[in-house]
Amino acid sequence: MSVSLTESAAKHVQNFITKRGKGVGLRLGVKTSGCSGMAYKLEFADEVASDDLTFESHGVTLLVDPKSLPYINGMELDYTREGLNEGFKFNNPNVKDQCGCGESFKV
Amino acid sequence: MALLQISEPGLSTLPHQHRLAVGIDLGTTNSLVATVRNGISVVLNDEQGRLLLPSVVRYLEDGSVQVGESAQAAQNLDPSNTIVSAKRFMGRGLKDIGDVSGSPYRFVDIPSTGSGQAPGMVQLRTVAGVKSPVEVSAEILKQLRARAEASLGGELVGAVITVPAYFDDAQRQATKDAARLAGINVLRLLNEPTAAAIAYGLDNASEGVYAVYDLGGGTFDISILRLSRGVFEVLAANGDSALGGDDFDHRIYCWLLAQNELPPLNPHDTRLLLTRARAAKEELTEHAETRITAVLSGGEIIDNLLTQQVFHEMTRNLVSRTLQPLRRALRDAQLTVEEVKGVVMVGGATRMPQVQRAVAEFFGQTPLTNLDPDKVVALGAAIQANVLAGNRSGDDWLLLDVLPLSLGIEIMGGLTEKIVPRNSTIPTARAQEFTTYKDGQTAMSVHVVQGERELVADCRSLARFELRGIPPMVAGAARIRVTYQVDADGLLSVSAREMSRGVEAHITVKPSYGLSDEEVTRMLAESNAHAADDMRARALREQQVEARQLLEAVQNALDEDGTALLAPDERAAIQDGMAALGAVLPGSDLPAIKRAVSKLNELTVAFAQRRMDNNVARALGGKKLSDLEM
């Protein structure tokens, strides 16, 4: 069971956390909402919750709550550029179907 | 698939509900758009990687519009249809702009729509029709909006747009109108110096006084801010609307002409040398010397070496010209240099080492320069937009702005009664009660003014409206509540309500034009300089109002009871007293008016006594005592 970052994503995350001035890592998870059932959660984490599962990837601590893990197990988070836009992209092997925008998904 | 950004803890957005918000620095020379992405404020670039969008709009015959670099390139070719610095015309009448003889534009004056109405905002005739400065600004905003939506991958929920601290209601409203025209929801208008202070995180810093030194392409602004309890107050604003980085380019250009003994150049060569001059200026920020080379259209070869020292020498008086408004601003704020806790540098021209040195020397401290001075205003606006859009748990962060000039109402005698004082934090609402001046008065004119002076004539008229349907009552009996409400953008709505019957009238002040920055600074300075004059003027006007009221009352009494109750010589004496008062009334001899008023009062004591007795007798006549005791 694990989640990970690409090297490029890790660099950006580290940079953002440094500039933000605080934070213990990056929280990944899912929420039950959205047009296709599930939506990703991507937040700065200021503290580790007692039941959090933690992973290290390229020097960044990733926090996942146990309920979310099955949905994103094996997932790799990447940082990419699309035209003028740039941001994080979830490469999730569990996804069977996703809405056109890719912001929500089904497993 | 959509790309995601990192949110603050607990603030992940639902799919398709990203609260995309931007900060826009709508500048005279260049404009920028910024947003907070992954917790960091960043300026958004276009497809070519350019951050600054020149604030230039060109209208073409086929109705199409060019904005930015392409419009700027056509400036020499098509000067009358290529609008630069539209910000200078926002919310301005033709009269406000001053001398336009040197301008390439075909201005259209919009005259006043009626007596007492201010004239409309100036318009510009282009090949694509008559355009208002609001429409021109909207084109720039549309471009920035498109850039933001392409960069953020979605529709904006809103934007914070910055305006100079000295912008009055008319200019602020014009800016808001331009945003609406561009399809942008304005979360708030923010003062530029305040935005710069936010970008430096000064709102989280300890309380104190900060100076913002803003030397842009063509304008210089200095603002003195005080931060207290998370609120930035603009204590003083000053500047020079015709001084900026372009003047430094021009000095180098003139030096090149002199060095090479060139005759006046054609527009193409002028532009070429100005571009080279600008590049040389930028080069000299980092290097001790730079070589300027160019080949003119006539084949002349320019090849000169310019050292930092020579450049600093030739621009010395430009730098010192910025220090004068600085001193004035500090004096207006009644502060000494030592009381200034920090200095923020804004505007590309503040990169020049001689400017930084002069400012450091003046304040006796190193100014803040670690943020890019071109971006700092947009970055601060983006931080504010992010909070207003709800992307940050904002309990630690409540930033208010303040009103630049007092808002008041005209009262009898042409005097100003301030309702919302200058530097009040906004949004705010204030109410005050007024009454009628004459018996049976059924209407009241509400004249809204802005400024610091005691006399209406010295303030700026913003709006006028009438409250009708006041029930007839004796003078002073009616109660009319006038409420001034200023929203978070500094825009004013005024309502007047008669309390007994509830008739109401109101107006949203969208003045058709307003004050120039020179006028605002002048008005502020004058209000201090003329404080004593104003006090005397107020005392005189008040005495005149009282005297007129007395004359009117005596005349009414004479008309009613003069023949019945007065002997001819008594009547003549009173009429003499009235004439004496009437003679001194229009003058400015306050003691003489006072003496005439008390003389007339003395002369009429006996008459008033008799009238009173007479009225009592009339009221009691034919009534039983028991009726009266009821």
PDB file of C-alpha atoms in Angstrom, chain A residues 19-102:
ATOM      1  CA  LYS A  19       7.313  29.690   0.619  1.00  0.00           C
ATOM      2  CA  ARG A  20       4.162  29.126   2.674  1.00  0.00           C
ATOM      3  CA  GLY A  21       6.363  29.134   5.745  1.00  0.00           C
ATOM      4  CA  LYS A  22       4.738  26.228   7.572  1.00  0.00           C
ATOM      5  CA  GLY A  23       3.347  22.728   7.017  1.00  0.00           C
ATOM      6  CA  VAL A  24       4.408  19.161   7.816  1.00  0.00           C
ATOM      7  CA  GLY A  25       3.504  17.708   4.441  1.00  0.00           C
ATOM      8  CA  LEU A  26       0.835  17.153   1.848  1.00  0.00           C
ATOM      9  CA  ARG A  27      -2.554  15.615   2.585  1.00  0.00           C
ATOM     10  CA  LEU A  28      -4.087  13.428  -0.128  1.00  0.00           C
ATOM     11  CA  GLY A  29      -7.521  11.925   0.051  1.00  0.00           C
ATOM     12  CA  VAL A  30     -10.918  11.563  -1.490  1.00  0.00           C
ATOM     13  CA  LYS A  31     -14.297  13.088  -0.802  1.00  0.00           C
ATOM     14  CA  THR A  32     -17.597  11.608  -1.844  1.00  0.00           C
ATOM     15  CA  SER A  33     -18.895  14.254  -4.123  1.00  0.00           C
ATOM     16  CA  GLY A  34     -18.723  15.438  -7.676  1.00  0.00           C
ATOM     17  CA  CYS A  35     -20.370  14.443 -10.881  1.00  0.00           C
ATOM     18  CA  SER A  36     -18.797  11.011 -10.993  1.00  0.00           C
ATOM     19  CA  GLY A  37     -18.934  10.004  -7.338  1.00  0.00           C
ATOM     20  CA  MET A  38     -15.551  10.778  -5.815  1.00  0.00           C
ATOM     21  CA  ALA A  39     -13.349  13.825  -5.747  1.00  0.00           C
ATOM     22  CA  TYR A  40      -9.710  14.273  -4.828  1.00  0.00           C
ATOM     23  CA  LYS A  41      -8.564  16.211  -1.846  1.00  0.00           C
ATOM     24  CA  LEU A  42      -5.192  17.966  -2.067  1.00  0.00           C
ATOM     25  CA  GLU A  43      -4.240  20.170   0.877  1.00  0.00           C
ATOM     26  CA  PHE A  44      -1.305  21.456   2.861  1.00  0.00           C
ATOM     27  CA  ALA A  45      -1.080  19.643   6.209  1.00  0.00           C
ATOM     28  CA  ASP A  46      -0.190  21.549   9.363  1.00  0.00           C
ATOM     29  CA  GLU A  47      -0.440  18.527  11.668  1.00  0.00           C
ATOM     30  CA  VAL A  48      -0.563  14.757  11.507  1.00  0.00           C
ATOM     31  CA  ALA A  49      -3.822  13.171  12.729  1.00  0.00           C
ATOM     32  CA  SER A  50      -3.511  10.117  14.973  1.00  0.00           C
ATOM     33  CA  ASP A  51      -4.904   7.670  12.407  1.00  0.00           C
ATOM     34  CA  ASP A  52      -3.102   9.153   9.406  1.00  0.00           C
ATOM     35  CA  LEU A  53      -0.975   6.859   7.280  1.00  0.00           C
ATOM     36  CA  THR A  54       2.234   8.547   6.244  1.00  0.00           C
ATOM     37  CA  PHE A  55       4.424   7.953   3.219  1.00  0.00           C
ATOM     38  CA  GLU A  56       7.707   9.511   2.196  1.00  0.00           C
ATOM     39  CA  SER A  57       8.349  10.333  -1.429  1.00  0.00           C
ATOM     40  CA  HIS A  58      11.379  12.301  -2.674  1.00  0.00           C
ATOM     41  CA  GLY A  59      11.682  13.928   0.734  1.00  0.00           C
ATOM     42  CA  VAL A  60       8.026  14.978   1.022  1.00  0.00           C
ATOM     43  CA  THR A  61       5.723  13.554   3.692  1.00  0.00           C
ATOM     44  CA  LEU A  62       2.362  12.434   2.304  1.00  0.00           C
ATOM     45  CA  LEU A  63      -0.554  11.992   4.693  1.00  0.00           C
ATOM     46  CA  VAL A  64      -3.571   9.844   3.849  1.00  0.00           C
ATOM     47  CA  ASP A  65      -6.527   9.057   6.094  1.00  0.00           C
ATOM     48  CA  PRO A  66      -7.212   5.278   6.264  1.00  0.00           C
ATOM     49  CA  LYS A  67     -10.643   5.563   4.660  1.00  0.00           C
ATOM     50  CA  SER A  68      -9.249   7.280   1.575  1.00  0.00           C
ATOM     51  CA  LEU A  69      -6.315   4.969   1.017  1.00  0.00           C
ATOM     52  CA  PRO A  70      -8.133   2.143  -0.823  1.00  0.00           C
ATOM     53  CA  TYR A  71      -9.331   4.604  -3.451  1.00  0.00           C
ATOM     54  CA  ILE A  72      -5.925   6.051  -4.163  1.00  0.00           C
ATOM     55  CA  ASN A  73      -3.595   3.172  -3.348  1.00  0.00           C
ATOM     56  CA  GLY A  74      -0.770   3.003  -5.854  1.00  0.00           C
ATOM     57  CA  MET A  75      -1.456   6.479  -7.083  1.00  0.00           C
ATOM     58  CA  GLU A  76       1.273   8.778  -8.332  1.00  0.00           C
ATOM     59  CA  LEU A  77       0.896  12.538  -8.178  1.00  0.00           C
ATOM     60  CA  ASP A  78       2.513  14.472 -10.995  1.00  0.00           C
ATOM     61  CA  TYR A  79       3.006  18.191 -11.716  1.00  0.00           C
ATOM     62  CA  THR A  80       2.403  19.230 -15.304  1.00  0.00           C
ATOM     63  CA  ARG A  81       1.842  22.166 -17.551  1.00  0.00           C
ATOM     64  CA  GLU A  82      -1.032  22.358 -20.053  1.00  0.00           C
ATOM     65  CA  GLY A  83      -0.835  25.523 -22.105  1.00  0.00           C
ATOM     66  CA  LEU A  84      -0.882  28.423 -19.683  1.00  0.00           C
ATOM     67  CA  ASN A  85      -2.299  26.310 -16.911  1.00  0.00           C
ATOM     68  CA  GLU A  86      -0.149  24.266 -14.565  1.00  0.00           C
ATOM     69  CA  GLY A  87      -0.911  22.063 -11.601  1.00  0.00           C
ATOM     70  CA  PHE A  88      -1.102  18.609 -10.086  1.00  0.00           C
ATOM     71  CA  LYS A  89      -2.416  15.544 -11.842  1.00  0.00           C
ATOM     72  CA  PHE A  90      -3.475  12.299 -10.150  1.00  0.00           C
ATOM     73  CA  ASN A  91      -2.400   9.129 -11.945  1.00  0.00           C
ATOM     74  CA  ASN A  92      -4.682   6.727 -10.151  1.00  0.00           C
ATOM     75  CA  PRO A  93      -4.692   3.032 -11.163  1.00  0.00           C
ATOM     76  CA  ASN A  94      -7.983   2.450  -9.313  1.00  0.00           C
ATOM     77  CA  VAL A  95     -10.056   4.693 -11.537  1.00  0.00           C
ATOM     78  CA  LYS A  96     -12.554   2.902 -13.756  1.00  0.00           C
ATOM     79  CA  ASP A  97     -14.377   5.935 -15.004  1.00  0.00           C
ATOM     80  CA  GLN A  98     -14.069   9.641 -14.653  1.00  0.00           C
ATOM     81  CA  CYS A  99     -16.111  12.651 -15.600  1.00  0.00           C
ATOM     82  CA  GLY A 100     -15.026  14.644 -18.614  1.00  0.00           C
ATOM     83  CA  CYS A 101     -13.160  17.159 -16.542  1.00  0.00           C
ATOM     84  CA  GLY A 102     -11.323  14.514 -14.533  1.00  0.00           C
TER      85      GLY A 102
END
